[in-house]
Every structure is written in C-alpha cells, then in structure tokens.
Tab-separated table of C-alpha atoms in Angstrom:
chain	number	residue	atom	x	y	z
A	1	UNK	CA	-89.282	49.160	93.097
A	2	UNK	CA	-91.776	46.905	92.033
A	3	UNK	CA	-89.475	47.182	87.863
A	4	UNK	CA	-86.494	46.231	89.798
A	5	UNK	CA	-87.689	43.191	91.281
A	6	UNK	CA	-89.433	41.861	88.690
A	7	UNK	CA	-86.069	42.870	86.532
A	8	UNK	CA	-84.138	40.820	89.709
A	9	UNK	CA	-86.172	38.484	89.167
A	10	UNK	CA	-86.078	37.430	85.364
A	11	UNK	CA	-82.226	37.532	85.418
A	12	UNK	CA	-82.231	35.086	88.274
A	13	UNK	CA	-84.638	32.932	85.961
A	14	UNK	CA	-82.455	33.005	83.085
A	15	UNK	CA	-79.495	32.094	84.729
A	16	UNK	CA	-80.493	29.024	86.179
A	17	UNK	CA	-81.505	27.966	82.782
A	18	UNK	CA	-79.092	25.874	80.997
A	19	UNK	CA	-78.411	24.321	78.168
A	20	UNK	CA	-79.794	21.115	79.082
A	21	UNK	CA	-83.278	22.215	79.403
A	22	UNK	CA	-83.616	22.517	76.086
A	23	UNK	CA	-83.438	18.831	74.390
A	24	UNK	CA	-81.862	18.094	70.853
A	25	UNK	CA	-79.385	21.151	71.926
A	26	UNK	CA	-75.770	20.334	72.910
A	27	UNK	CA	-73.149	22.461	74.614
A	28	UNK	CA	-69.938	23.454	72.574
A	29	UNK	CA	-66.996	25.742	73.610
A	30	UNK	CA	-65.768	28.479	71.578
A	31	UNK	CA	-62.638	27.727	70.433
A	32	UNK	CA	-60.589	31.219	70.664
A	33	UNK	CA	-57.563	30.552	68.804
A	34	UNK	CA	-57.087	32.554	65.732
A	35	UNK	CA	-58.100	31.296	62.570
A	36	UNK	CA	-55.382	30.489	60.661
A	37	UNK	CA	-54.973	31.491	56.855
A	38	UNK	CA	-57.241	30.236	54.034
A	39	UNK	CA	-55.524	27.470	51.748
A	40	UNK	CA	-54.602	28.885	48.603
A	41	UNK	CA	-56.503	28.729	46.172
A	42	UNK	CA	-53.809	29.819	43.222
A	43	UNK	CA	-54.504	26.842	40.205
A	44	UNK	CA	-51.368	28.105	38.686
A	45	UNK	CA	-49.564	27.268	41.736
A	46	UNK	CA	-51.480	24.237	42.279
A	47	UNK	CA	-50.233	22.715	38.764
A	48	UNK	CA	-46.642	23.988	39.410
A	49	UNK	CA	-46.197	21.858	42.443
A	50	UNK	CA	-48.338	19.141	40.638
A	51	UNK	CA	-45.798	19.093	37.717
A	52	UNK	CA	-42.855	19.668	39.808
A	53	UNK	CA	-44.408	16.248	41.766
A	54	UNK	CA	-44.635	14.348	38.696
A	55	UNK	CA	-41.251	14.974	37.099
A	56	UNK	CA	-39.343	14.524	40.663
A	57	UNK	CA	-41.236	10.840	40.108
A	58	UNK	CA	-40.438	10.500	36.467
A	59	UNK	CA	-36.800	11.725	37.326
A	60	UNK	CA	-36.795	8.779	40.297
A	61	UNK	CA	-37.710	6.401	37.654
A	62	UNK	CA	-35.054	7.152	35.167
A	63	UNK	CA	-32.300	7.226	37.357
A	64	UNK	CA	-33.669	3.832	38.474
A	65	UNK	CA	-33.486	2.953	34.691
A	66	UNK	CA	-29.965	4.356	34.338
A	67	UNK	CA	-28.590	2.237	36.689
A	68	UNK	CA	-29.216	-1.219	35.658
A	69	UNK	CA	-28.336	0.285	32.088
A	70	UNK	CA	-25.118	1.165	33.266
A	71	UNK	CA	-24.754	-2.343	35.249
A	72	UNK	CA	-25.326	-3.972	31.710
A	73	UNK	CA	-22.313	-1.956	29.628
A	74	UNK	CA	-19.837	-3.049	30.711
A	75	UNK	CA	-20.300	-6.816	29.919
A	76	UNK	CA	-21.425	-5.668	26.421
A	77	UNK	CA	-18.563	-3.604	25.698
A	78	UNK	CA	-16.557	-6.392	26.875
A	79	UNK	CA	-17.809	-8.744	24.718
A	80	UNK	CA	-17.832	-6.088	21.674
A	81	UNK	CA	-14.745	-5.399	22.242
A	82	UNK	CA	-13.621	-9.162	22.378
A	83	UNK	CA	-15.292	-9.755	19.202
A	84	UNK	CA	-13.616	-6.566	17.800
A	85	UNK	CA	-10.240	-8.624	18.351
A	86	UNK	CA	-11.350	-11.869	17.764
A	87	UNK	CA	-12.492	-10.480	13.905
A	88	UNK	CA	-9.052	-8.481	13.457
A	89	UNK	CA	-6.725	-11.302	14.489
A	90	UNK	CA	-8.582	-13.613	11.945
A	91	UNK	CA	-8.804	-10.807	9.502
A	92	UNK	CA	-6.383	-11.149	6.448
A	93	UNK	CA	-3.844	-8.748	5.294
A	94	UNK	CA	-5.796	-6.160	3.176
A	95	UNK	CA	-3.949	-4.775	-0.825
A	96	UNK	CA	-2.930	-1.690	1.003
A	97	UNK	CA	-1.102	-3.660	3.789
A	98	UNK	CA	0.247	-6.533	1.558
A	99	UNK	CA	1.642	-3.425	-1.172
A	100	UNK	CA	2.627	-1.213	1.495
A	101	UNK	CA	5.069	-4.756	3.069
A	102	UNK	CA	6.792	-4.953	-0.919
A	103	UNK	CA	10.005	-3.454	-1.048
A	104	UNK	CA	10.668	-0.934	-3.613
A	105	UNK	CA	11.912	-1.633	-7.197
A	106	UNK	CA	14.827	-0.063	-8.371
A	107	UNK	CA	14.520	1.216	-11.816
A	108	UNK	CA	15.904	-1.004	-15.317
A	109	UNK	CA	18.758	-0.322	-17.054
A	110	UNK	CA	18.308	0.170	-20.797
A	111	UNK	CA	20.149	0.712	-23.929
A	112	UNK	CA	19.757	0.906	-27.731
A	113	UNK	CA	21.417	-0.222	-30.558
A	114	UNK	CA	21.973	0.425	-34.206
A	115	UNK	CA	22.560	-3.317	-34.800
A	116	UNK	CA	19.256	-4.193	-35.550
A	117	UNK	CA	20.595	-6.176	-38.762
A	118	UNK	CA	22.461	-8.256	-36.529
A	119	UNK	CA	20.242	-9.089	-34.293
A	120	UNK	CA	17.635	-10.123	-36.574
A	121	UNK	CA	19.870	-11.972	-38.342
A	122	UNK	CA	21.338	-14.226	-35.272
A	123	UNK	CA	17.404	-14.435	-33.561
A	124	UNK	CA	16.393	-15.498	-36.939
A	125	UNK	CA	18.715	-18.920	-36.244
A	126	UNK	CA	17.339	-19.459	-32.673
A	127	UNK	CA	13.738	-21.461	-32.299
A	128	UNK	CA	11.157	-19.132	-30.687
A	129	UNK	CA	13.167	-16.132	-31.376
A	130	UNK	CA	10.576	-14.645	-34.192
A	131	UNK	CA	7.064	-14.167	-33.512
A	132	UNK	CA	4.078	-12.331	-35.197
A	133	UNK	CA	2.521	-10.055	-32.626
A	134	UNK	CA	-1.402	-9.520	-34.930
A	135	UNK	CA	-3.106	-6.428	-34.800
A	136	UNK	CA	-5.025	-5.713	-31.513
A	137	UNK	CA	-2.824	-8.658	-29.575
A	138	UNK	CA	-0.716	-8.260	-26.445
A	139	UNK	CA	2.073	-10.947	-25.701
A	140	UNK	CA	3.575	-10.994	-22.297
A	141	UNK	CA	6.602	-13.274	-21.635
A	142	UNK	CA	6.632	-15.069	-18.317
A	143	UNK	CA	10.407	-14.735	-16.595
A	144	UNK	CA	10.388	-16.105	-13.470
A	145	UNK	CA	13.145	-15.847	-11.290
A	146	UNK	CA	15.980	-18.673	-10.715
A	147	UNK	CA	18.390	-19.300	-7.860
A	148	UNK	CA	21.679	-19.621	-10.497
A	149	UNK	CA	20.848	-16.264	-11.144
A	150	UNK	CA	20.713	-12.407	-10.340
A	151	UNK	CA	18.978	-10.530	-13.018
A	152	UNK	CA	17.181	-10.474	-16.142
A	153	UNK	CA	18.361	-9.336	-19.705
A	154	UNK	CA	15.983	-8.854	-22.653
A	155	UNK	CA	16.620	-7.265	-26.459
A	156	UNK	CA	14.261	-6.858	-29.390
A	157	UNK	CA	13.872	-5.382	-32.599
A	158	UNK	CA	10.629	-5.422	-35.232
A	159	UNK	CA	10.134	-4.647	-38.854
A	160	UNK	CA	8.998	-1.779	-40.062
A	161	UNK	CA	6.779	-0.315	-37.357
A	162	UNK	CA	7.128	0.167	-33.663
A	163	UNK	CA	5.699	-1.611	-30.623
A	164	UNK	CA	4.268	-1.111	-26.979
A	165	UNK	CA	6.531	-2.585	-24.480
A	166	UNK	CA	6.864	-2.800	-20.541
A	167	UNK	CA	7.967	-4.735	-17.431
A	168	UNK	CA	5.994	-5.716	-14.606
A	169	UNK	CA	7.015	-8.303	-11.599
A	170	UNK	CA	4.674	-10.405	-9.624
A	171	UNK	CA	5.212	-11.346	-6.353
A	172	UNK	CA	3.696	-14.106	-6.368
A	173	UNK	CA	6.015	-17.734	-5.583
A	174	UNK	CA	7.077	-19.314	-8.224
A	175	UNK	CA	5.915	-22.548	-8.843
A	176	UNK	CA	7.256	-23.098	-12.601
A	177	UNK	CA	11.070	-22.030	-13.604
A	178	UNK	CA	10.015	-22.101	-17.311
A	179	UNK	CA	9.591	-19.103	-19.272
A	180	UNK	CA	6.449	-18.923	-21.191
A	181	UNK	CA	4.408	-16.662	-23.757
A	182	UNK	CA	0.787	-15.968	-23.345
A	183	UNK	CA	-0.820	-14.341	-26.421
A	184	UNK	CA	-3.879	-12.790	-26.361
A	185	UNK	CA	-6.264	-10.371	-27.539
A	186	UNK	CA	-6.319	-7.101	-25.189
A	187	UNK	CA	-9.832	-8.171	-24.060
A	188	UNK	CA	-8.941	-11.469	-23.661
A	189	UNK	CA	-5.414	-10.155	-21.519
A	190	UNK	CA	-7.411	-7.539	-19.421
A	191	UNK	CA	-10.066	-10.459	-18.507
A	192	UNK	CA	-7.488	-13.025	-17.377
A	193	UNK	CA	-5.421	-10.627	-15.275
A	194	UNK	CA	-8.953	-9.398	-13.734
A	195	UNK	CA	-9.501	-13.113	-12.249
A	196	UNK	CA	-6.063	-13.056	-11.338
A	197	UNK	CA	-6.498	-9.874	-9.110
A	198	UNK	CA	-6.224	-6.813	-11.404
A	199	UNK	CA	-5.952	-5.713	-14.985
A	200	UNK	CA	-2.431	-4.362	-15.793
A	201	UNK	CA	-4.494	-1.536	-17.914
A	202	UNK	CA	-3.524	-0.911	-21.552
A	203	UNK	CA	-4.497	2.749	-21.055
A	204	UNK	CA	-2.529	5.153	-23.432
A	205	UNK	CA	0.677	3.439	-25.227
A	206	UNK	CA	1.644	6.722	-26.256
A	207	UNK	CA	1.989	8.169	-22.631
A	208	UNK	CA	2.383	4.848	-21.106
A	209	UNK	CA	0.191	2.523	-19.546
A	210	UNK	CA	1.114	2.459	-15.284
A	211	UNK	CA	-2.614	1.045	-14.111
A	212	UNK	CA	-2.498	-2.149	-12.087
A	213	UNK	CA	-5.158	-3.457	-9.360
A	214	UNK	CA	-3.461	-6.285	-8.538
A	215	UNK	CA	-1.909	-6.228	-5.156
A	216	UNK	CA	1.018	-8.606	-5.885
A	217	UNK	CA	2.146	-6.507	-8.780
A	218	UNK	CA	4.257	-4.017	-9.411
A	219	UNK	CA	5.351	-2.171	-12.232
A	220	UNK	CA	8.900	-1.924	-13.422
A	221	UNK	CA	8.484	0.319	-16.722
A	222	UNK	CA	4.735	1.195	-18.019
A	223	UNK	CA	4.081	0.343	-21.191
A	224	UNK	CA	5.266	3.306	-24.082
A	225	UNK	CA	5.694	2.593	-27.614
A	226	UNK	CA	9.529	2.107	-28.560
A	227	UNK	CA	11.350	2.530	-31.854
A	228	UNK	CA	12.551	-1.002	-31.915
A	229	UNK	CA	11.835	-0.539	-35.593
A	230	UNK	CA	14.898	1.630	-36.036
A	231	UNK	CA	17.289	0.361	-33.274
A	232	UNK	CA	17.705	-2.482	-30.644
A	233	UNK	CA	16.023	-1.811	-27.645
A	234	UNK	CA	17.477	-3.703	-24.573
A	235	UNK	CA	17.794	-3.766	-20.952
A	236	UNK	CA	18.601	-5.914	-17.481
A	237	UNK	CA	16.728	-5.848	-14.185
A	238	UNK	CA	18.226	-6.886	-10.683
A	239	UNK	CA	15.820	-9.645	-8.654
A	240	UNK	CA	13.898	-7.560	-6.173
A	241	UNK	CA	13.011	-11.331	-4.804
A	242	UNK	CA	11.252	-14.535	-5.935
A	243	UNK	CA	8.726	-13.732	-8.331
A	244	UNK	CA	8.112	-13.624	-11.756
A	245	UNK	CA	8.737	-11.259	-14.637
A	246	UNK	CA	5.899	-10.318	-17.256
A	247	UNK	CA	7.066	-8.461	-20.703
A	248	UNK	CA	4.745	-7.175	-22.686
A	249	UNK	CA	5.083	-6.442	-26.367
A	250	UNK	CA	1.817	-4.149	-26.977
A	251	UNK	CA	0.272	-3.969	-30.284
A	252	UNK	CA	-3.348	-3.255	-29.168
A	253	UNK	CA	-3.613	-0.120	-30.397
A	254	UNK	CA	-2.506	-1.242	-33.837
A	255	UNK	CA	-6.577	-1.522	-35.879
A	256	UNK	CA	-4.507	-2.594	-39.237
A	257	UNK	CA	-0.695	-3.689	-38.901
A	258	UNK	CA	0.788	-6.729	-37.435
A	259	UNK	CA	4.166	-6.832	-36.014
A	260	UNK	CA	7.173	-8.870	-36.728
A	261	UNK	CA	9.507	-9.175	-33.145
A	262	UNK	CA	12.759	-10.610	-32.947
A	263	UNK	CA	13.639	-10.754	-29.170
A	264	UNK	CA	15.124	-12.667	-26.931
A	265	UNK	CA	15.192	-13.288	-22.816
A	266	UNK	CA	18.150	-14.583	-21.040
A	267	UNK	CA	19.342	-14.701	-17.246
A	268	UNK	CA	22.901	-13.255	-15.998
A	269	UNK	CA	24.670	-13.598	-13.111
C-alpha cells in the first residue's frame, strides 16, 4: 500500500510539471506528416537539367538574333538586287553578244583562169596594179563597201611562186570609201590588229589560217596558199552590210622569196 501511494504520488508530481518550469527550454509540436522524399542527389542529372537550362537560354537568344537578321534582308537584297540591275543596264554588249547579233556570211564565189598572160599583161598598164609582196610581209587591201554598189570582185596572178590569200569583213562603219593597202611585216600586222581588237592569226598557210579575236570580224575565206602562179585566181562577194573588206596576200611564211602580184579590186553592181 504504502509502494502504491508513493507510486500515486510521483506520477501526480510529474504531471503537473511542465515545460515551463524548466527555463531556456521551449515547447514545440511534433509535426506528424510524413517526411517527404530526399532531393536527389544524382550530379549526372543535376548537369542534364543544368545544360538543358543553358541551351533553352542560348536557343532564346538566337532566335532573338534571327529575327532582327531576318528584319534586315530584305532591304539588303533589295538594294543588291537594284544594284544588280542598275550594273547590267549600264553594262555594254559583251564579243559573244555583239558576234552572236552579226548575220551570217554567205560563202565567195571563185574561179580560175589559164589567162594569166593576159592579165599580167593588161595590170601591167594600170597604176597600182603590180606590187612586190617581200619575204615575211603580209599586204591586206582595204575594200570598203559603197552605196552604188552590191558586191566585190578581185583577180590576181604572181610570178613564179605561189601566195597566201584570204578575205575577211569588218563590221565596223565606214568612215573612208577609199580603198587602201597596208603593208607590213607579220609582226608588225599581228600587233596592229591586236590594238584594234584581235589578231587575224597567220597560223598555218598550208591548212589555212581561220583565227580571229576581234569581235567585229568575220572571216570570209581563211587564208591557204593558192596557185596564182599557174592560173588566175578570182572571185566576187555579195555585201553582208556596211563594212569593210580586208584581202590579204600572205607571204609570211616565205624566209627567202619575194613575190611579184598583179591584182586588181573592183566593185559590181
């Protein structure tokens, strides 16, 4: 009996203690919600979503970039495109375009002749009509075209030997209706049509010479070597147009001989 009171007794003691009988001790209340779950603590995971985070931002950023870019185009394709025009309408006709806009020549029409005796003979009465063509020259005869007419006729003959001849036509206007004869070296010719716009090449008399540069002119007959030495060699050409004629006797790729022409040039109708 005496346990059980003093046992009575001590619980009644310690529940009237309390918390505030002890000083520098506060009350709290246990919170009994669960706990919830640990953060993760995956660094793998944690730079994922830190490098997913940066390239959404970088992303953000370049779109913000592409716009204004593509807010600036337009006004500089317009003005390439502007200057695009501006330089092609002020642009001049290239070689290509100016040959391409010639018309087409029709071929000569040639003959021979066994008169050569004659027509030495009668050239050898007319002034201008007999010429020494030296070793290593080139003469070309300047024809331009007249109004009074409708084509060109030419004959020749030499002594002894035979000579490079062909036709070319430059488009060029006429400016002069006098028909002249430039002699030259074949240097000397291949350097004055090059500052005119293109050698009309010498290349191979044998097989015929057919290289020109120069955009206003066109060939007619290459240059071959011709028997005029043996018979007349003649020939007329309708006017494709204003322009001018160039014949050229050849002897360039004579090192030792010189050659004695008798020719003539006259218009017909």
């Amino acid at each position: 009996m005496e346990r059980l009171e003093a046992t009575s007794e001590l619980q009644s003691r310690l529940s009237a203690l309390s918390f505030s009988s002890f000083p520098g001790i506060t009350a709290k209340q246990s919170d009994n919600r669960p706990l919830d779950r640990l953060p993760n603590t995956d660094l793998s995971q944690s730079c994922t979503q830190s490098k997913n985070q940066a390239d959404m931002e970088e992303t953000k950023a370049d779109s913000g970039q592409h716009s204004e870019g593509n807010a600036a185009v337009p006004a500089e394709l317009a003005a390439g495109e502007g200057g695009e025009e501006n330089s092609a309408g002020s642009c001049p006709l290239s070689a290509e375009m100016k040959a391409a806009q010639m018309p087409p020549l029709t071929p000569p029409t040639t003959w021979t002749s066994a008169a050569v005796k004659e027509l030495k003979a009668k050239l050898r009465t007319e002034d201008d009509s007999v010429v020494t063509v030296y070793r290593g020259d080139i003469m070309t005869v300047h024809v331009p075209t007249v109004p009074e007419a409708k084509k060109v006729c030419w004959e020749f003959a030499t002594d002894g030997y035979d000579i490079g001849f062909g036709i070319y036509f430059d488009w060029t206007p006429v400016t002069s209706r006098s028909i002249t004869v430039h002699i030259s070296e074949s240097s000397d010719d291949e350097d004055e049509e090059e500052e005119l716009g293109g050698p009309v090449g010498n290349g191979d008399v044998e097989k015929g010479s057919k290289s020109q540069t120069n955009s206003n002119l066109a060939e007619i007959v290459p240059v071959y070597r011709q028997d005029s030495h043996t018979t007349v060699q003649g020939g007329s050409h309708d006017f494709p147009g204003e322009g001018t004629y160039l014949l050229k006797f050849d002897n360039s790729y004579s090192l030792w001989r010189n050659k004695t022409l008798y020719y003539r040039v006259y218009y017909s109708a």
